[in-house]
Coordinates of N, CA, C and O in Angstrom, one line a residue:
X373 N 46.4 -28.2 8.9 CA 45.9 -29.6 9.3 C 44.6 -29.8 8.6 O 43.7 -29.1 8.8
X374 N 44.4 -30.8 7.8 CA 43.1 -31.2 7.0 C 42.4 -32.1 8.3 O 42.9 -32.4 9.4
X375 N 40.9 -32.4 7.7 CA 40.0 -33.2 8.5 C 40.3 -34.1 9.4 O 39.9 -34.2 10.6
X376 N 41.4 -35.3 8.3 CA 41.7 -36.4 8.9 C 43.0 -36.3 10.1 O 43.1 -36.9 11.2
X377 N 43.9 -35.3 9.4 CA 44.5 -35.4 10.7 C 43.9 -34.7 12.0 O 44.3 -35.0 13.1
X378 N 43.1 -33.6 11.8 CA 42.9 -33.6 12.8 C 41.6 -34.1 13.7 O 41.2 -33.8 14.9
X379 N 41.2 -35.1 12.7 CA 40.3 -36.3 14.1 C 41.4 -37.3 14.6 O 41.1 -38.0 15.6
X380 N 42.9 -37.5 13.7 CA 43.8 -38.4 14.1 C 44.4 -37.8 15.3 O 44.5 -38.6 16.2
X381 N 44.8 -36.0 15.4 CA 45.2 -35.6 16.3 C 44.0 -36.0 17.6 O 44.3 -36.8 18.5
X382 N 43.3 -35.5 17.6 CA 42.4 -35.2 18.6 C 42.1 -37.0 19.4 O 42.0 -37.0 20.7
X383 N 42.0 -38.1 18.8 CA 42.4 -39.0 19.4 C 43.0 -39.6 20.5 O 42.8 -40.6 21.2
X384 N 43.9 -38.7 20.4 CA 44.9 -39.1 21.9 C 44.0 -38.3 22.7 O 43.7 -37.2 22.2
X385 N 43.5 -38.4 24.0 CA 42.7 -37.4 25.1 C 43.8 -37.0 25.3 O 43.5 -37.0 24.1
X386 N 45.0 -36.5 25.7 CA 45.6 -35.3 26.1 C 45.6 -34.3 25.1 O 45.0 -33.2 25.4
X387 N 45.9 -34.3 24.3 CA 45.4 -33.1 22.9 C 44.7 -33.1 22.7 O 44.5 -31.9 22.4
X388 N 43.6 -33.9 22.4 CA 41.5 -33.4 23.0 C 41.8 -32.5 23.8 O 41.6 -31.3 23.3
X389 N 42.2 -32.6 25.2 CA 42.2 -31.7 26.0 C 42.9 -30.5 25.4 O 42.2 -29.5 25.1
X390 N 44.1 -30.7 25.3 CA 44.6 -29.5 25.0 C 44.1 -28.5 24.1 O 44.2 -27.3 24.1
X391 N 43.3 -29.3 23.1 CA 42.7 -28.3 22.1 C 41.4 -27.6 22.2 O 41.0 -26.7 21.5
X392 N 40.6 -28.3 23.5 CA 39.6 -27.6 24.2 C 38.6 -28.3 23.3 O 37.8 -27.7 22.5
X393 N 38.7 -29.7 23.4 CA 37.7 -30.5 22.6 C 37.1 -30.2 21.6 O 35.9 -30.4 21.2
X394 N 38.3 -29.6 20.9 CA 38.4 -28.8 19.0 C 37.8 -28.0 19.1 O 36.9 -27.9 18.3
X395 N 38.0 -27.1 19.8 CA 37.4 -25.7 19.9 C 38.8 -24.9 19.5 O 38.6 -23.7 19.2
X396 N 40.2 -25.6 19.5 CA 41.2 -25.0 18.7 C 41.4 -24.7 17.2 O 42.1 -23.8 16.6
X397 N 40.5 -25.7 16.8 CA 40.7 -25.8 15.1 C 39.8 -24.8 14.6 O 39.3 -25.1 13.5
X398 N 39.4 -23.6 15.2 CA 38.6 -22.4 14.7 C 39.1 -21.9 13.9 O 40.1 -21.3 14.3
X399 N 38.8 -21.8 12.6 CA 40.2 -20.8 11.8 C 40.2 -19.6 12.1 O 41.3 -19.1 11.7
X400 N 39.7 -18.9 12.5 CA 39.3 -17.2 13.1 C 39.2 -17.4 14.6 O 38.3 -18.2 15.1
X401 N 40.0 -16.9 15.3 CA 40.0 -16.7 17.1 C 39.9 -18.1 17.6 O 38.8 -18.6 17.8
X402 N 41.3 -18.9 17.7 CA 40.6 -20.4 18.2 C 40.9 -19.8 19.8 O 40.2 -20.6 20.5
X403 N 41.6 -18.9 20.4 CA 41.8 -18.7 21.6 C 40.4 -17.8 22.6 O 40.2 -17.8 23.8
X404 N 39.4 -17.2 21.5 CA 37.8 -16.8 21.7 C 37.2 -18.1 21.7 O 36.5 -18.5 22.6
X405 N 37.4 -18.6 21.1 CA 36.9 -20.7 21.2 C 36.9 -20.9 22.3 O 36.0 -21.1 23.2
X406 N 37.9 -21.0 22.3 CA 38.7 -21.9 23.4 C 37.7 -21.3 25.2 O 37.0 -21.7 26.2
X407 N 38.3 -20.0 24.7 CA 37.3 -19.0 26.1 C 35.8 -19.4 26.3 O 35.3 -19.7 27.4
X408 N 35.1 -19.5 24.7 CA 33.9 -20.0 24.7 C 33.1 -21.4 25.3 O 32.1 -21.6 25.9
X409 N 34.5 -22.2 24.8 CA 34.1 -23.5 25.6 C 34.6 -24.2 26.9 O 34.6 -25.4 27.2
X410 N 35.1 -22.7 27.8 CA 35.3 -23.1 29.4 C 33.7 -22.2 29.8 O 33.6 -22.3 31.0
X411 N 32.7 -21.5 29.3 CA 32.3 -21.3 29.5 C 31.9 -22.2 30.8 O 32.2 -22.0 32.0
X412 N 30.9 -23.4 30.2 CA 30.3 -24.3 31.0 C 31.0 -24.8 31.9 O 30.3 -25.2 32.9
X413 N 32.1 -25.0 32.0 CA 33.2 -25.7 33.0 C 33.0 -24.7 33.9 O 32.4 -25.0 35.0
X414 N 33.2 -23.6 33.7 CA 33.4 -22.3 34.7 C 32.3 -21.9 35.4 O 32.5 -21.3 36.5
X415 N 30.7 -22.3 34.7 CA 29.9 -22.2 35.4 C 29.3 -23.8 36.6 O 28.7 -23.7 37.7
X416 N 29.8 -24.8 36.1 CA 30.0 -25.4 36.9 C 30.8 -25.3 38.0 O 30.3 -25.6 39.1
X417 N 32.1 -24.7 38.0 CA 33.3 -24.7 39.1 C 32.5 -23.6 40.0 O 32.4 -23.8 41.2
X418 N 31.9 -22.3 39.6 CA 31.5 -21.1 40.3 C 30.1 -21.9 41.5 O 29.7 -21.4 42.5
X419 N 29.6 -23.3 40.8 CA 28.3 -23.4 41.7 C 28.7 -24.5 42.8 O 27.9 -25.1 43.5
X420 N 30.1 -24.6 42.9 CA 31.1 -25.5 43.8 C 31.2 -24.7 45.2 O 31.1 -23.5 45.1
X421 N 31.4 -25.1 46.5 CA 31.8 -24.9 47.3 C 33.7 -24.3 47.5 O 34.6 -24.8 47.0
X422 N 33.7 -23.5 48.3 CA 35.5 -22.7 47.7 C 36.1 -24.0 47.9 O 36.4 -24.5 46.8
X423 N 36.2 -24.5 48.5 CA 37.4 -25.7 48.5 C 37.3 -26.0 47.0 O 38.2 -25.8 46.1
X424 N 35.8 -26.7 46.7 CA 35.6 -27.2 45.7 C 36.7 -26.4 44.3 O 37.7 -26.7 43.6
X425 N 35.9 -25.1 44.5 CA 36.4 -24.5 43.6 C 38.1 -24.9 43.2 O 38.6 -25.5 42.3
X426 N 38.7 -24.3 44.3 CA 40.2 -24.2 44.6 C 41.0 -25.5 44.1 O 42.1 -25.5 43.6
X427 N 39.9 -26.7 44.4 CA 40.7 -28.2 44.1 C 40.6 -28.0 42.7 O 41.6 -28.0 42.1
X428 N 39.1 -27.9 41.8 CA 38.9 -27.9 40.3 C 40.0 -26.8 39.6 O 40.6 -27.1 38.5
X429 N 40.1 -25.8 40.2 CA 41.4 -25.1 39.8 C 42.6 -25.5 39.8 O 43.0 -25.3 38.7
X430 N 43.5 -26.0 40.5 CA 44.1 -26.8 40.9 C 44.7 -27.8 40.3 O 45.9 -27.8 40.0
X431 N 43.7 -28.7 39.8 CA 43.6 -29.4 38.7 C 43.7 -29.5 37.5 O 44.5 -30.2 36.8
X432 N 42.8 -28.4 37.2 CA 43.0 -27.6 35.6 C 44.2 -27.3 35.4 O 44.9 -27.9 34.6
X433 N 44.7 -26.2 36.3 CA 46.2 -25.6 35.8 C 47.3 -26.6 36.2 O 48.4 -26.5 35.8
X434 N 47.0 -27.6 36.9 CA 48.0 -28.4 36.4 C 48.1 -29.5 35.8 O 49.1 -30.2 35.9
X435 N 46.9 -29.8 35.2 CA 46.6 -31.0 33.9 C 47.2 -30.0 32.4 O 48.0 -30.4 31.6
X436 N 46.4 -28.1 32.7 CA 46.8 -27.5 31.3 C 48.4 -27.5 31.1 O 48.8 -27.2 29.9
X437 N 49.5 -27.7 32.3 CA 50.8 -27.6 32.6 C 51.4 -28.6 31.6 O 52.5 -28.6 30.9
X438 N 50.1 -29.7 31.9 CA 51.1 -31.4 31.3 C 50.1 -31.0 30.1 O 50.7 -30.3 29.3
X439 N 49.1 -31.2 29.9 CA 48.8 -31.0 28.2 C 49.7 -30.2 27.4 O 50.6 -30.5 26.7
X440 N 49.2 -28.8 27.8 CA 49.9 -28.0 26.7 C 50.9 -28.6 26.2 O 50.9 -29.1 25.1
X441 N 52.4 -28.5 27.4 CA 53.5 -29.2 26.8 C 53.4 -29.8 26.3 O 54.4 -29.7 25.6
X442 N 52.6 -31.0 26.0 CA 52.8 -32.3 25.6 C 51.9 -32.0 24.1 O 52.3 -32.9 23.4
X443 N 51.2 -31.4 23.5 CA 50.5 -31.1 22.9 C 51.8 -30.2 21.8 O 52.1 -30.4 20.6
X444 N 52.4 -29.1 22.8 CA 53.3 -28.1 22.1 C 54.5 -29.1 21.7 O 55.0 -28.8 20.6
X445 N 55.0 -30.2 22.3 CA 56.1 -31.0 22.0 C 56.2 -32.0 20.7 O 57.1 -32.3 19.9
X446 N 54.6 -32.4 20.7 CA 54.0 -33.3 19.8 C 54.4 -32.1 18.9 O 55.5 -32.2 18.4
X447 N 53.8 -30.9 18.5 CA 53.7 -30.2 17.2 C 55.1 -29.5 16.9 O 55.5 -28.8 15.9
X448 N 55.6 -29.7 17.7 CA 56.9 -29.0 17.1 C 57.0 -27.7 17.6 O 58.2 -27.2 17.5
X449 N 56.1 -26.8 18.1 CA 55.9 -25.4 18.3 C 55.9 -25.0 19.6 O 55.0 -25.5 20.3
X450 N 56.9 -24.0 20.1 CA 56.7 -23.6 21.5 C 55.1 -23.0 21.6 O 54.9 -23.1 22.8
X451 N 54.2 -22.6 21.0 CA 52.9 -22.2 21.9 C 52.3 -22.1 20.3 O 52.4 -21.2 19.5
X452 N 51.5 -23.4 20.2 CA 50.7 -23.2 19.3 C 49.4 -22.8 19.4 O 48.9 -22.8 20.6
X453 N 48.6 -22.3 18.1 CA 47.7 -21.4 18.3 C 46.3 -22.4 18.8 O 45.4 -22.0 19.6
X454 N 46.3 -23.8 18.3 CA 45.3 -24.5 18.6 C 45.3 -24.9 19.8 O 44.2 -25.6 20.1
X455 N 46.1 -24.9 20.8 CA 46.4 -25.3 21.9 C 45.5 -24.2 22.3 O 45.7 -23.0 22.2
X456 N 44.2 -24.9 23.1 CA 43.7 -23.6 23.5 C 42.9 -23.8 25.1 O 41.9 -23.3 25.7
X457 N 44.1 -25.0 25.5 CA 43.2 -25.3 27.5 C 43.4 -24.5 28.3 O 42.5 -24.3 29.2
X458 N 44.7 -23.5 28.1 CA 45.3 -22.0 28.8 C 44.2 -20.9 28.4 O 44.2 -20.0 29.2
X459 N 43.5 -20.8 27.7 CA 42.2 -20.3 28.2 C 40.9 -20.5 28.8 O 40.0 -19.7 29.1
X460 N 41.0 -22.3 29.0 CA 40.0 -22.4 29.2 C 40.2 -22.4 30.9 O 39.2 -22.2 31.6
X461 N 41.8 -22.6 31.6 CA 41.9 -22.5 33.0 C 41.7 -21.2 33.1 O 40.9 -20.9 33.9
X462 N 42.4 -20.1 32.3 CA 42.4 -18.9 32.3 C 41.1 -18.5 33.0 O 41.0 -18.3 34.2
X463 N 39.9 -18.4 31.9 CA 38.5 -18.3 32.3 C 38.2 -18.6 33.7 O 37.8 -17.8 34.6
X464 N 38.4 -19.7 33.6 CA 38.1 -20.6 34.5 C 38.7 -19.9 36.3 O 38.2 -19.8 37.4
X465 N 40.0 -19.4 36.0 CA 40.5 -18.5 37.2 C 39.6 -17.0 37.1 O 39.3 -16.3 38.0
X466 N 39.3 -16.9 35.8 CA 38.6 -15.5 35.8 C 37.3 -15.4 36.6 O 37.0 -14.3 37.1
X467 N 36.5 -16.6 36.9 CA 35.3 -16.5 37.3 C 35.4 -17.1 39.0 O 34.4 -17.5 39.5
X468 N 36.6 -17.2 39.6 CA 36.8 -18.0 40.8 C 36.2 -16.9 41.6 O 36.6 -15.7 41.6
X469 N 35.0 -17.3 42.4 CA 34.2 -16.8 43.4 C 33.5 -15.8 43.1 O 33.1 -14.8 43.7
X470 N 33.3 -16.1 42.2 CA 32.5 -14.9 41.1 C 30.8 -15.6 41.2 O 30.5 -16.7 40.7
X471 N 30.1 -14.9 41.6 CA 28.5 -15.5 41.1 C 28.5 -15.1 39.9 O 28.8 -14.0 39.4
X472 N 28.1 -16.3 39.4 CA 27.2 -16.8 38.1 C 26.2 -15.7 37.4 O 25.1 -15.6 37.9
X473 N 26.3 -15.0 36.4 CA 25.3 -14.5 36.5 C 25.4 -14.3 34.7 O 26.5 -14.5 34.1
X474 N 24.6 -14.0 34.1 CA 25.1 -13.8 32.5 C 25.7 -12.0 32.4 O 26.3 -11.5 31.5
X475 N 25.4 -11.4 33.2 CA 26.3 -10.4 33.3 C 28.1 -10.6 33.8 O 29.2 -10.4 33.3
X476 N 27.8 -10.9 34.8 CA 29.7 -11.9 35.0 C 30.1 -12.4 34.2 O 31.2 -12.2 33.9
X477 N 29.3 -13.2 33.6 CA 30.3 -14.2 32.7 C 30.4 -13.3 31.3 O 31.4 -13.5 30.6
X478 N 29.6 -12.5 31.0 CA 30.0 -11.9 29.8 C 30.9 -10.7 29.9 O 31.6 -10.3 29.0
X479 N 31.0 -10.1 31.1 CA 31.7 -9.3 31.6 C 33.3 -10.1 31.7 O 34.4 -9.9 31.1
X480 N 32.9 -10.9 32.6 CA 34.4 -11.9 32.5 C 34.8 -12.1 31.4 O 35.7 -11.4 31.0
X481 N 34.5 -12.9 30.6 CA 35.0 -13.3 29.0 C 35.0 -11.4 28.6 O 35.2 -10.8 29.7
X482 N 34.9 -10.8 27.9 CA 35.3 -9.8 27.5 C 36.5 -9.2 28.3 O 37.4 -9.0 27.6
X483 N 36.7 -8.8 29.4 CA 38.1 -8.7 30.3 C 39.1 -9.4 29.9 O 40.1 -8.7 29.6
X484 N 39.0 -11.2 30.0 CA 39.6 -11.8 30.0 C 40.2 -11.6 28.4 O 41.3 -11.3 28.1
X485 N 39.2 -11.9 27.8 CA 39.6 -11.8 26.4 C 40.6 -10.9 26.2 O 41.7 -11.3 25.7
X486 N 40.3 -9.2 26.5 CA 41.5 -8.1 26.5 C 42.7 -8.8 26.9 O 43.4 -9.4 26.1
X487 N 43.1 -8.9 28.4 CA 43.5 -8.9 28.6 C 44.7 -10.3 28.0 O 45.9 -10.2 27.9
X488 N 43.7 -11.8 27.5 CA 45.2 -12.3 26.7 C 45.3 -11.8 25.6 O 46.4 -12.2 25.2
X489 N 44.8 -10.9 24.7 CA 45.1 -10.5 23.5 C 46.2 -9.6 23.9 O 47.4 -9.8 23.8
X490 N 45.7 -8.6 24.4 CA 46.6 -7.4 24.6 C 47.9 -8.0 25.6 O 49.0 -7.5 25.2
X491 N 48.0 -8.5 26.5 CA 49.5 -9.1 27.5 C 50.0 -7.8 27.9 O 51.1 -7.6 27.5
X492 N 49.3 -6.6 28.6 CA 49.8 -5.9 29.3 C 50.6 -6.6 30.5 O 50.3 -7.7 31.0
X493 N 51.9 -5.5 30.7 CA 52.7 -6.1 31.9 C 51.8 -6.4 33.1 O 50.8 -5.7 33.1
X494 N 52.0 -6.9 33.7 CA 52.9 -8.3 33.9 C 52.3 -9.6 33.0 O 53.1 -10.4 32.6
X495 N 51.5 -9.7 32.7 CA 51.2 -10.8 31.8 C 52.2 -11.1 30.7 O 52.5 -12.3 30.4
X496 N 53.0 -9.8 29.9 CA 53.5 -10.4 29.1 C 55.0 -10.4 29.8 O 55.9 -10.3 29.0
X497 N 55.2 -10.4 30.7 CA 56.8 -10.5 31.1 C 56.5 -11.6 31.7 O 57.6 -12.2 31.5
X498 N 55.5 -12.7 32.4 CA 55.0 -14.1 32.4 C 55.4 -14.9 31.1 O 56.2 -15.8 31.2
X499 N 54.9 -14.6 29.8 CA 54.6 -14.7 29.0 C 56.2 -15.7 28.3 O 56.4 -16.7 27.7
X500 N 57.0 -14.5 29.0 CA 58.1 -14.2 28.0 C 59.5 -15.3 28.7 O 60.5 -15.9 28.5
X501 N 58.4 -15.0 29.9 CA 59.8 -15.8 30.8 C 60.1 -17.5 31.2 O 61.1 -18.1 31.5
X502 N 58.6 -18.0 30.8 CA 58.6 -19.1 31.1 C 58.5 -20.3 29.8 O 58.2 -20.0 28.6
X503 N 58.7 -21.1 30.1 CA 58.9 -21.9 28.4 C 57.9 -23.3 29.3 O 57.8 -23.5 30.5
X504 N 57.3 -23.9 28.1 CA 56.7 -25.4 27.9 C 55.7 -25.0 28.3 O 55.2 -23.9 28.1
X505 N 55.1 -26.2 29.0 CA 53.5 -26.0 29.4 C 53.0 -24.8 30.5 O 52.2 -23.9 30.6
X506 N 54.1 -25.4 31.4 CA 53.9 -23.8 32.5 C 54.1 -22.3 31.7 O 53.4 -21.4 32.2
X507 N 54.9 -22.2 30.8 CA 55.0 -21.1 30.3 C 53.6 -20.5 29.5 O 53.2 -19.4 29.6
X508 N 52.9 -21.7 28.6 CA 51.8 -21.7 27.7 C 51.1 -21.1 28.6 O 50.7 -19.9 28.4
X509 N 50.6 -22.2 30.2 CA 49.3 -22.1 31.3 C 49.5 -20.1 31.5 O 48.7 -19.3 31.2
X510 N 50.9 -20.1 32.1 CA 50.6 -19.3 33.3 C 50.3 -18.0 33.0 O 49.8 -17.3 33.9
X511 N 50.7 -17.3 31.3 CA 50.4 -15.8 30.9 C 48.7 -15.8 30.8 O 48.2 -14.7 31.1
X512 N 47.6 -16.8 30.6 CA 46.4 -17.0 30.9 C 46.3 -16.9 32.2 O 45.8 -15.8 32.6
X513 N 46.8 -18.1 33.5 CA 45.9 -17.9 34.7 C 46.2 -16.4 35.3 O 45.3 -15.9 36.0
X514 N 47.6 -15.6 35.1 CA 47.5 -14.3 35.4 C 46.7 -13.5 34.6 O 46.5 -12.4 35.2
X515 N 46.1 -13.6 33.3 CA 45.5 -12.6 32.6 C 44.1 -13.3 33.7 O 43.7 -12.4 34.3
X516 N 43.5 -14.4 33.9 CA 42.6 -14.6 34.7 C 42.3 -14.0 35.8 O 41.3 -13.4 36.1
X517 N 43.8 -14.2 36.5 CA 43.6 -13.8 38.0 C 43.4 -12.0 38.1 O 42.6 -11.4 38.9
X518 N 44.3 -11.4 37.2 CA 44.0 -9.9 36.8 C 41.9 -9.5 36.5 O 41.4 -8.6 37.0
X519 N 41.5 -10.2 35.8 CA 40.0 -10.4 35.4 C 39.1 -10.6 36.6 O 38.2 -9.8 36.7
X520 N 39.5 -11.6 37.5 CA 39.0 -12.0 38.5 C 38.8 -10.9 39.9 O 37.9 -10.8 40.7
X521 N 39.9 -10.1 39.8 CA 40.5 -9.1 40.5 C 39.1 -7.9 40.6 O 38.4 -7.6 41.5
X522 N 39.1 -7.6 39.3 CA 38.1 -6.6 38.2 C 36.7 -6.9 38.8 O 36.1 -6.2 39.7
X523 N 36.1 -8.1 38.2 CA 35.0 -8.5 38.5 C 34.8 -8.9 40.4 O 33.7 -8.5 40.8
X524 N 35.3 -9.3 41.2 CA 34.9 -8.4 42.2 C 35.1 -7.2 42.6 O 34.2 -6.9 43.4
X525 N 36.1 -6.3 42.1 CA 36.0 -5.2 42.5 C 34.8 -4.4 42.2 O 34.4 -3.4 42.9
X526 N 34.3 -4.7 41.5 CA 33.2 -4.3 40.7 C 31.5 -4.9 41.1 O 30.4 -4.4 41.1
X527 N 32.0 -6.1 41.5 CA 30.8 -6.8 42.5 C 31.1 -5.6 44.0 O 30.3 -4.7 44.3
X528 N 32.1 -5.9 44.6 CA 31.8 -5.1 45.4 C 31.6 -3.4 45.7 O 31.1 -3.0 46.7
X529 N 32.1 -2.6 44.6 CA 31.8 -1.5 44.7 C 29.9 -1.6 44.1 O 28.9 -1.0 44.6
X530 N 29.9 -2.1 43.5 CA 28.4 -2.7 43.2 C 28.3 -2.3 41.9 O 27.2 -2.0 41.7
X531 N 29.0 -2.2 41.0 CA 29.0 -1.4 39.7 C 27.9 -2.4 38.8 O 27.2 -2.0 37.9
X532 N 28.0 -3.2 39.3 CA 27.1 -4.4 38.3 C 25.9 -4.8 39.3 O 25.1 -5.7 38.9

């Protein structure tokens, strides 16, 4: 994709979204992008009240449900690489009730990151089983929810 199409892509806000407000078009790791730029989202959602949180989640994974697809439909491709909002919910589950801290969040993003690269089971039988946008979302919000798991256990054993 050259320049022009993809400021023509990015035009429509559902594929803005989906592309993680071109943090997809990284030619090296757009899915580290993508991680990169829920940072701020995530630290926003973490300084929410749980409901809060729960609703903003909520939201995400099921706005990233209707983008991705719609994003993946437009291109022709069951799970394209620039599509990259399934990490940014991902994250975004990775840090649910997590204090904020630049130790968490870099801890988080590094987990998280393993974790979609590598798709150990169950993530990659997620992965495998579901098709369109839920299929794209959901091997991320479990590589999340797996991350999220980590980083309290680790809050609470006190490791950090």
């Amino acid at each position: 994709m050259n320049l022009s199409q993809k400021w023509e892509f990015m035009r429509n806000p559902v594929r803005l979204l989906a592309v993680g407000f071109g943090s997809g078009f990284m030619p090296k790791a757009p899915g580290t992008a993508g991680t990169l730029a829920a940072v701020p989202m995530a630290l926003v959602i973490t300084a929410l009240p749980v409901l809060g949180q729960c609703i903003a989640l909520a939201l995400i994974i099921g706005l990233g449900c209707y983008v991705c697809g719609a994003a993946a439909k437009f291109l022709g491709i069951e799970d394209p690489g620039i599509v990259v909002w399934d990490e940014i919910a991902g994250f975004c589950v990775a840090m649910f009730l997590v204090p904020a801290s630049v130790a968490t969040v870099f801890l988080g993003f590094l987990i998280f990151r393993l974790f979609d690269i590598l798709k150990p089971w169950p993530i990659s039988n997620v992965e495998h089983s579901l098709s369109g946008g839920v299929g794209i979302m959901m091997d991320d919000v479990v590589a999340g929810a797996f991350t999220c798991a980590i980083l309290h256990g680790i809050i609470y054993f006190d490791f950090l």
